[in-house]
Coordinates of C-alpha atoms in Angstrom, one line a residue:
M26 CA 91.1 110.7 90.7
I27 CA 89.8 107.4 92.1
F28 CA 89.3 104.2 90.2
N29 CA 85.5 103.8 91.0
S30 CA 84.5 107.1 89.3
F31 CA 83.1 107.7 85.8
S32 CA 85.9 110.3 85.3
F33 CA 88.5 107.6 85.6
L34 CA 86.6 105.2 83.2
I35 CA 86.6 108.0 80.6
V36 CA 90.2 109.3 81.2
Y37 CA 92.1 106.1 81.6
P38 CA 91.6 104.6 78.1
L39 CA 92.9 107.9 76.7
L40 CA 96.0 107.8 79.0
F41 CA 96.6 104.2 78.1
L42 CA 96.4 104.9 74.3
A43 CA 98.6 108.0 74.6
Y44 CA 101.2 105.9 76.6
Y45 CA 101.5 103.2 73.9
A46 CA 101.4 105.8 71.1
I47 CA 104.9 106.9 72.3
P48 CA 107.4 104.6 70.5
A49 CA 109.2 102.2 72.8
K50 CA 112.6 103.5 71.8
Y51 CA 111.7 106.8 73.5
A52 CA 111.7 105.3 77.0
T53 CA 112.6 108.6 78.7
V54 CA 109.6 110.3 77.0
R55 CA 107.4 107.5 78.3
N56 CA 108.7 107.9 81.8
V57 CA 108.2 111.7 81.7
Y58 CA 104.7 111.1 80.4
L59 CA 103.9 108.7 83.2
L60 CA 105.4 111.1 85.8
L61 CA 103.3 114.1 84.5
V62 CA 100.2 112.0 84.4
S63 CA 100.8 110.7 88.0
Y64 CA 101.3 114.3 89.4
L65 CA 98.3 115.7 87.5
L66 CA 96.0 112.9 88.7
Y67 CA 97.3 113.4 92.3
M68 CA 96.8 117.1 92.0
N69 CA 93.2 116.4 91.2
F70 CA 92.7 115.9 94.9
N71 CA 94.5 119.1 95.9
A72 CA 97.2 120.8 94.0
A73 CA 99.1 121.6 97.1
Y74 CA 99.5 117.9 97.9
A75 CA 102.0 117.6 95.1
L76 CA 104.4 119.8 96.9
I77 CA 104.5 117.4 99.8
L78 CA 105.0 114.5 97.5
F79 CA 107.8 116.2 95.6
G80 CA 109.5 117.3 98.9
I81 CA 109.6 113.8 100.3
T82 CA 110.8 112.5 96.9
A83 CA 113.6 115.0 96.8
I84 CA 114.7 114.5 100.4
T85 CA 115.0 110.7 100.1
F86 CA 116.6 110.9 96.7
L87 CA 119.4 113.2 97.9
S88 CA 119.7 111.5 101.3
A89 CA 120.2 108.1 99.8
R90 CA 123.0 109.4 97.6
L91 CA 124.7 110.9 100.7
V92 CA 124.3 107.8 103.0
E93 CA 125.2 105.2 100.5
G94 CA 128.2 103.2 101.7
R95 CA 128.7 105.4 104.7
K96 CA 127.6 103.4 107.7
S97 CA 129.4 105.8 110.1
R98 CA 127.1 108.7 109.2
N99 CA 124.3 107.7 111.5
K100 CA 123.4 111.4 112.2
L101 CA 122.8 112.0 108.5
L102 CA 120.4 109.0 108.2
V103 CA 118.5 110.1 111.3
T104 CA 118.2 113.6 109.9
A105 CA 116.9 112.3 106.6
V106 CA 114.4 110.0 108.3
V107 CA 113.1 112.9 110.5
L108 CA 112.8 115.2 107.5
T109 CA 110.9 112.5 105.6
L110 CA 108.5 111.8 108.5
L111 CA 108.0 115.5 109.4
P112 CA 105.1 116.1 106.9
L113 CA 103.4 112.9 108.1
L114 CA 103.8 113.9 111.7
V115 CA 102.6 117.5 111.2
F116 CA 99.6 116.7 108.9
K117 CA 98.4 113.5 110.4
Y118 CA 99.5 113.4 114.1
Y119 CA 100.0 117.0 115.3
N120 CA 96.4 117.4 116.5
F121 CA 96.4 113.9 118.1
I122 CA 99.6 114.6 120.0
C123 CA 98.4 118.0 121.2
Q124 CA 95.0 116.7 122.4
S125 CA 96.5 113.6 124.1
G126 CA 99.1 115.8 125.8
A127 CA 96.5 118.3 127.0
A128 CA 94.3 115.4 128.3
L129 CA 97.3 114.0 130.2
L130 CA 98.2 117.4 131.7
E131 CA 94.6 117.9 132.7
T132 CA 94.6 114.7 134.8
L133 CA 97.6 116.2 136.6
G134 CA 95.6 119.4 137.3
V135 CA 97.4 121.5 134.6
R136 CA 95.4 123.2 131.8
F137 CA 97.5 123.8 128.8
E138 CA 96.5 123.6 125.1
L139 CA 98.2 124.2 121.8
A140 CA 96.3 125.5 118.9
G141 CA 95.2 122.8 116.5
L142 CA 95.7 122.7 112.7
N143 CA 92.8 122.6 110.3
W144 CA 94.8 121.3 107.3
A145 CA 93.5 118.3 105.5
V146 CA 95.7 115.3 105.5
P147 CA 97.3 114.8 102.0
V148 CA 95.8 111.8 100.3
G149 CA 98.0 108.6 100.6
I150 CA 100.7 110.4 102.6
S151 CA 101.4 107.3 104.7
F152 CA 101.8 105.1 101.7
F153 CA 104.3 107.2 99.7
T154 CA 106.2 108.2 102.9
F155 CA 106.7 104.6 103.9
Q156 CA 107.7 103.6 100.3
A157 CA 110.3 106.4 100.2
L158 CA 111.6 105.5 103.7
G159 CA 111.9 101.8 102.6
Y160 CA 114.0 102.8 99.7
L161 CA 116.2 105.0 101.9
W162 CA 116.8 102.2 104.4
D163 CA 117.4 99.7 101.6
V164 CA 120.2 101.9 100.4
W165 CA 121.6 102.3 103.9
Y166 CA 121.6 98.6 104.5
G167 CA 123.3 98.0 101.1
R168 CA 120.5 96.0 99.7
I169 CA 120.3 98.2 96.6
R170 CA 122.3 101.0 95.1
A171 CA 121.1 104.6 95.3
E172 CA 119.3 105.7 92.2
R173 CA 121.2 108.3 90.1
N174 CA 118.3 109.3 87.8
F175 CA 115.8 111.6 89.6
L176 CA 113.2 111.0 86.9
H177 CA 113.2 107.2 87.6
Y178 CA 113.1 107.7 91.3
A179 CA 110.3 110.3 91.2
L180 CA 108.2 108.0 89.1
F181 CA 108.8 105.1 91.6
V182 CA 107.5 107.2 94.5
G183 CA 104.7 108.9 92.6
F184 CA 103.4 106.2 90.2
F185 CA 99.7 107.0 90.1
P186 CA 98.1 103.5 90.4
S187 CA 99.6 102.9 93.9
I188 CA 100.1 106.4 95.3
V189 CA 96.6 106.8 96.9
S190 CA 96.2 103.5 98.8
G191 CA 99.3 101.4 98.0
P192 CA 100.5 98.8 97.7
I193 CA 103.8 99.9 99.3
N194 CA 106.2 98.8 96.6
K195 CA 109.9 98.0 97.0
A196 CA 112.4 99.9 94.9
S197 CA 114.1 96.6 94.0
L198 CA 110.8 95.5 92.3
V199 CA 109.7 98.7 90.5
L200 CA 112.8 100.7 89.7
P201 CA 114.3 98.0 87.3
Q202 CA 111.0 98.0 85.5
I203 CA 111.0 101.8 85.1
K204 CA 114.6 101.6 83.8
S205 CA 113.8 98.9 81.2
I206 CA 110.3 99.4 79.9
R207 CA 109.1 96.6 77.7
P208 CA 109.7 97.4 74.0
Y209 CA 106.3 96.1 73.0
F210 CA 102.7 95.9 74.1
D211 CA 102.3 92.8 76.3
Y212 CA 98.9 91.6 75.4
P213 CA 98.6 88.7 77.9
K214 CA 99.7 91.0 80.7
A215 CA 97.2 93.8 79.6
V216 CA 94.4 91.3 79.6
A217 CA 95.3 90.0 83.0
G218 CA 95.3 93.6 84.2
L219 CA 91.9 94.3 82.8
K220 CA 90.5 91.2 84.6
M221 CA 91.9 92.5 87.8
L222 CA 90.5 95.9 87.2
L223 CA 87.0 94.4 86.5
W224 CA 87.0 92.2 89.6
G225 CA 88.4 95.0 91.8
M226 CA 85.5 97.2 90.6
V227 CA 83.0 94.5 91.6
M228 CA 84.6 94.2 95.0
K229 CA 84.4 98.0 95.5
V230 CA 81.0 99.1 94.1
V231 CA 79.0 95.9 94.3
V232 CA 80.2 94.6 97.7
A233 CA 82.0 97.3 99.7
D234 CA 79.8 100.3 98.9
R235 CA 76.6 98.3 99.1
V236 CA 77.2 96.8 102.6
A237 CA 78.5 100.3 103.7
L238 CA 74.9 101.5 103.5
Y239 CA 74.0 99.0 106.3
V240 CA 77.2 99.6 108.3
D241 CA 76.9 103.4 108.3
T242 CA 73.2 103.3 109.2
V243 CA 73.8 101.1 112.3
F244 CA 77.1 102.3 113.5
S245 CA 76.3 106.0 113.2
H246 CA 73.5 105.6 115.7
Y247 CA 74.3 102.2 117.3
E248 CA 72.5 103.2 120.6
N249 CA 69.2 102.9 118.6
Y250 CA 69.9 99.4 117.3
S251 CA 69.8 96.0 118.9
G252 CA 72.9 93.9 119.8
L253 CA 72.1 91.6 116.9
S254 CA 72.0 94.5 114.5
C255 CA 75.3 95.7 115.8
F256 CA 76.9 92.3 115.4
V257 CA 75.6 92.0 111.8
A258 CA 77.0 95.5 111.2
S259 CA 80.4 94.4 112.5
L260 CA 80.4 91.4 110.2
L261 CA 79.4 93.6 107.3
Y262 CA 82.1 96.1 108.1
T263 CA 84.7 93.3 108.2
T264 CA 83.4 92.5 104.7
Q265 CA 83.4 96.1 103.6
I266 CA 87.0 97.0 104.6
Y267 CA 88.3 93.9 102.9
A268 CA 86.3 94.4 99.7
D269 CA 87.2 98.1 99.7
F270 CA 90.9 97.8 100.2
A271 CA 91.6 94.6 98.4
G272 CA 89.4 95.9 95.5
Y273 CA 91.5 99.0 95.3
S274 CA 94.8 97.1 95.5
L275 CA 93.6 94.7 92.7
M276 CA 92.6 97.7 90.5
A277 CA 96.0 99.4 91.2
I278 CA 97.9 96.2 90.3
G279 CA 95.6 95.8 87.2
V280 CA 96.2 99.3 86.0
G281 CA 100.0 98.8 86.5
K282 CA 99.8 95.6 84.4
T283 CA 98.1 97.3 81.5
L284 CA 101.1 99.6 81.4
G285 CA 103.5 96.7 81.6
F286 CA 104.4 97.0 85.3
E287 CA 104.3 94.4 88.0
L288 CA 103.3 95.8 91.4
T289 CA 103.4 94.1 94.8
E290 CA 100.6 91.6 95.7
N291 CA 98.6 93.0 98.6
F292 CA 95.9 90.5 99.6
R293 CA 95.6 86.7 99.6
R294 CA 92.1 85.8 101.0
P295 CA 92.8 87.0 104.5
Y296 CA 89.6 85.8 106.1
L297 CA 90.5 82.2 105.4
A298 CA 93.5 82.5 107.7
Y299 CA 93.8 80.0 110.6
S300 CA 95.6 82.3 113.0
I301 CA 96.3 86.0 113.5
T302 CA 99.9 85.4 112.4
D303 CA 98.6 83.8 109.2
F304 CA 96.1 86.7 108.8
W305 CA 99.0 89.1 108.5
R306 CA 100.7 86.9 105.8
R307 CA 97.5 87.5 103.8
W308 CA 96.3 91.0 104.8
H309 CA 98.0 94.2 103.5
I310 CA 101.0 92.1 102.5
S311 CA 103.1 95.1 101.4
L312 CA 102.7 96.8 104.8
S313 CA 103.3 93.6 106.7
T314 CA 106.5 93.1 104.7
W315 CA 107.6 96.7 105.3
L316 CA 107.0 96.4 109.1
K317 CA 108.9 93.1 109.1
D318 CA 111.9 94.5 107.2
Y319 CA 112.2 97.9 108.8
V320 CA 110.8 97.5 112.3
Y321 CA 110.6 93.8 113.4
I322 CA 113.9 92.5 112.1
P323 CA 115.9 95.7 113.2
L324 CA 114.5 95.2 116.7
G325 CA 115.9 91.7 116.8
G326 CA 113.1 89.7 115.2
S327 CA 112.9 86.2 116.5
R328 CA 116.6 85.8 116.9
C329 CA 116.6 86.7 120.6
S330 CA 115.0 85.6 123.9
K331 CA 111.3 84.8 123.9
I332 CA 110.4 87.8 126.0
R333 CA 112.4 90.1 123.7
N334 CA 110.7 88.5 120.7
Y335 CA 107.3 89.0 122.2
W336 CA 108.2 92.7 122.8
N337 CA 109.3 93.1 119.2
I338 CA 106.0 91.8 118.0
I339 CA 104.0 94.2 120.2
V340 CA 106.1 97.2 119.1
T341 CA 105.8 96.2 115.5
F342 CA 102.0 96.1 115.7
L343 CA 101.9 99.2 117.8
V344 CA 103.6 101.0 114.9
S345 CA 101.0 99.4 112.5
G346 CA 98.2 100.8 114.6
I347 CA 99.7 104.3 114.8
W348 CA 100.4 104.2 111.0
H349 CA 96.7 103.6 110.3
G350 CA 95.5 106.7 112.1
A351 CA 95.9 109.4 114.8
N352 CA 93.4 107.9 117.3
W353 CA 93.6 105.7 120.3
T354 CA 91.2 103.3 118.6
F355 CA 94.0 102.4 116.1
V356 CA 96.5 102.0 118.9
V357 CA 94.2 99.4 120.6
W358 CA 93.5 97.8 117.2
G359 CA 97.3 97.3 116.6
L360 CA 97.9 96.1 120.2
W361 CA 95.0 93.6 119.8
H362 CA 96.7 92.0 116.8
G363 CA 100.1 92.1 118.4
L364 CA 98.9 90.5 121.7
F365 CA 97.1 87.7 120.0
Q366 CA 100.1 86.9 117.9
V367 CA 102.2 86.8 121.1
V368 CA 99.6 84.4 122.7
E369 CA 99.6 82.2 119.5
K370 CA 103.4 82.0 119.6
A371 CA 103.5 81.3 123.4
V372 CA 101.1 78.3 123.1
G373 CA 102.3 77.1 119.7
Q374 CA 99.2 78.0 117.7
Q375 CA 100.7 79.9 114.7
K376 CA 100.4 76.8 112.6
C377 CA 97.4 74.4 112.0
E378 CA 98.0 70.7 112.5
Y379 CA 94.5 69.6 113.4
G380 CA 93.1 68.4 110.0
P381 CA 90.2 69.9 108.0
C382 CA 87.7 70.2 110.9
G383 CA 90.3 71.7 113.3
K384 CA 91.4 74.1 110.6
T385 CA 87.8 75.2 110.0
V386 CA 87.4 75.9 113.7
K387 CA 90.6 77.9 113.8
I388 CA 89.5 79.9 110.8
I389 CA 86.2 80.8 112.5
I390 CA 87.9 81.8 115.7
T391 CA 90.5 83.9 113.8
F392 CA 87.7 85.6 111.8
L393 CA 85.8 86.5 115.0
L394 CA 88.9 87.9 116.6
V395 CA 89.7 90.0 113.6
N396 CA 86.0 91.0 113.3
F397 CA 85.9 92.4 116.9
A398 CA 89.2 94.2 116.3
W399 CA 87.7 96.0 113.3
I400 CA 85.0 97.5 115.6
F401 CA 87.8 99.5 117.3
F402 CA 89.1 100.4 113.8
R403 CA 85.7 101.7 112.7
M404 CA 84.3 103.6 115.7
P405 CA 85.4 107.2 116.4
T406 CA 86.3 106.7 120.1
L407 CA 87.3 103.8 122.4
G408 CA 84.0 104.5 124.4
D409 CA 81.9 104.0 121.2
A410 CA 83.8 100.8 120.3
C411 CA 83.3 99.4 123.9
S412 CA 79.7 100.3 123.8
V413 CA 79.1 98.5 120.6
I414 CA 80.8 95.4 121.9
S415 CA 78.8 95.5 125.1
R416 CA 75.6 95.8 123.2
I417 CA 76.5 92.7 121.2
F418 CA 77.1 90.6 124.3
D419 CA 74.2 92.0 126.3
P420 CA 71.3 89.4 126.2
A421 CA 68.8 92.1 127.1
L422 CA 69.7 94.2 124.0
M423 CA 69.6 91.4 121.4
G424 CA 66.2 92.4 120.1
G425 CA 65.3 92.2 116.4
L426 CA 67.5 92.6 113.4
Y427 CA 67.5 95.8 111.3
T428 CA 66.9 95.1 107.7
P429 CA 66.9 97.7 104.9
E430 CA 64.4 97.6 102.0
K431 CA 64.2 94.3 100.1
A432 CA 66.2 95.4 97.1
N433 CA 69.1 96.7 99.1
T434 CA 69.1 93.5 101.3
L435 CA 69.0 91.3 98.2
F436 CA 71.8 93.1 96.4
M437 CA 73.9 93.1 99.7
V438 CA 73.4 89.4 100.3
V439 CA 74.2 88.5 96.6
G440 CA 77.4 90.6 96.6
V441 CA 78.7 89.1 99.8
L442 CA 77.9 85.5 98.6
V443 CA 79.7 86.1 95.3
L444 CA 82.8 87.4 97.1
L445 CA 82.7 84.4 99.5
V446 CA 82.4 81.8 96.7
K447 CA 85.2 83.5 94.8
D448 CA 87.6 83.4 97.7
L449 CA 86.7 79.8 98.7
T450 CA 87.2 78.5 95.1
D451 CA 90.4 80.5 94.7
E452 CA 91.7 79.1 98.0
Y453 CA 90.7 75.5 97.7
S454 CA 90.0 74.8 94.0
P455 CA 91.9 77.4 91.9
K456 CA 92.4 75.1 88.9
S457 CA 89.2 73.2 88.7
F458 CA 86.9 76.2 89.1
K459 CA 88.0 79.0 86.8
L460 CA 85.7 81.6 85.2
M461 CA 87.7 84.6 84.1
D462 CA 90.6 82.3 83.2
N463 CA 88.6 79.5 81.7
D464 CA 90.0 77.8 78.6
R465 CA 86.6 78.2 76.9
A466 CA 86.2 81.7 75.5
W467 CA 82.4 81.7 75.9
V468 CA 82.8 81.0 79.7
R469 CA 85.2 83.9 80.0
W470 CA 83.1 86.3 78.2
L471 CA 79.9 85.3 80.0
T472 CA 81.8 86.0 83.3
Y473 CA 82.9 89.4 82.0
I474 CA 79.4 90.3 81.0
A475 CA 78.0 89.1 84.3
C476 CA 80.5 91.2 86.2
I477 CA 79.6 94.3 84.2
I478 CA 75.9 93.7 84.7
M479 CA 76.4 93.4 88.4
I480 CA 78.3 96.6 88.5
M481 CA 75.7 98.5 86.5
L482 CA 72.6 97.1 88.2
T483 CA 73.7 96.6 91.8
G484 CA 76.8 98.8 92.2
V485 CA 76.8 101.9 94.3
F486 CA 78.3 104.6 92.0
D487 CA 78.8 107.6 94.2
A488 CA 82.6 107.8 93.6
G489 CA 83.1 107.2 97.3
Q490 CA 86.6 107.4 98.6
F491 CA 88.4 104.2 99.3
I492 CA 88.7 103.7 103.1
Y493 CA 92.5 103.3 103.1
A494 CA 93.0 106.5 101.0
N495 CA 92.5 108.3 104.4
F496 CA 95.7 106.7 105.7

């Protein structure tokens, strides 16, 4: 069940009330309740998916107990990692590997194909697989102790707010909260969670789903539209994926807060970054942290020669690209980000020391680099992505700008401007320009009402899937 559906808006208050109806002294009962709710909501997508989730949970739980404190048992760790990754490799990458292998053999004059699989990819499999792997490696490195209580661990892996699209939480953050549930209803935390839920809904249905109408129209038949229309569509897709994914993460963190849990921050106004390096400190923070801790640092990080460090960056972002999808477009997208970080590091441009004007220029350049990378992320093939980019830069194809009907255009522009103003004020004037957290109650409530009106009047309520749920 996804957050931007009427079903969730009806069911969640009931789940919330039932959770707090269980006396705090029965902490185990509360955990059992949350685990059952998490699995039932996840089974709403497809009941068979729960078997994959349970299998990965059981494998990493038992493996962590076996490898704890036994550094010499490398083979056991490798076996556990392979078994944990196997469902992800089969469901998400099997067809891609087969097709790529067949294409390579065909260039050598050999025709050989393996039968493809028609299975649907389990929702959120990349997220809960990486979360479980992170726990296993933390135990292996001695950062945390292996969990002895399977109920606690199963709830950590399968906690329903974050299972579909993250954030990828660390066991050191969530497991202690599961073990020591607050003995009372935390009213300030619940209010903060509801504010996050409300603004996340605005980002999703008012901004992301509204601009998606333009993006899907143009990119689905880009050959029929001008270069200017393709460029505008790329800018709007950059907006869409941010509002969609950050909106989901905010809603997930908000739902967690209403239940008394703190989840990992996942976004920090990424399009105000002044470099690609800074962008990845702000975008999908939980994945960036995971890649740094379990790929970049184990490869040697920056404590090595420059050439080796550059190689570590490229490999890390190659993994990031592959994690996002089984397509060469994601590989190019990951390499794009890795290569530009290497360039920034080589010429000393990871930081910004040029004053406000220089910083503004760097923010614009970074935004455009990220924007064109998103074209590879969005299009189905490398050929399509290159064709869109070539149309954008072809003066003969600039032509006119596609504009939908006036109402849709107005709603789209208003939504994007509201998001832009919110991010700018949060970045540069967080204390002096507060609406949802204003000291005056009437300002706060007017803001809540305005958000609800925007959702009801301009939101696109088709219960559309969040983009990152596909990963």
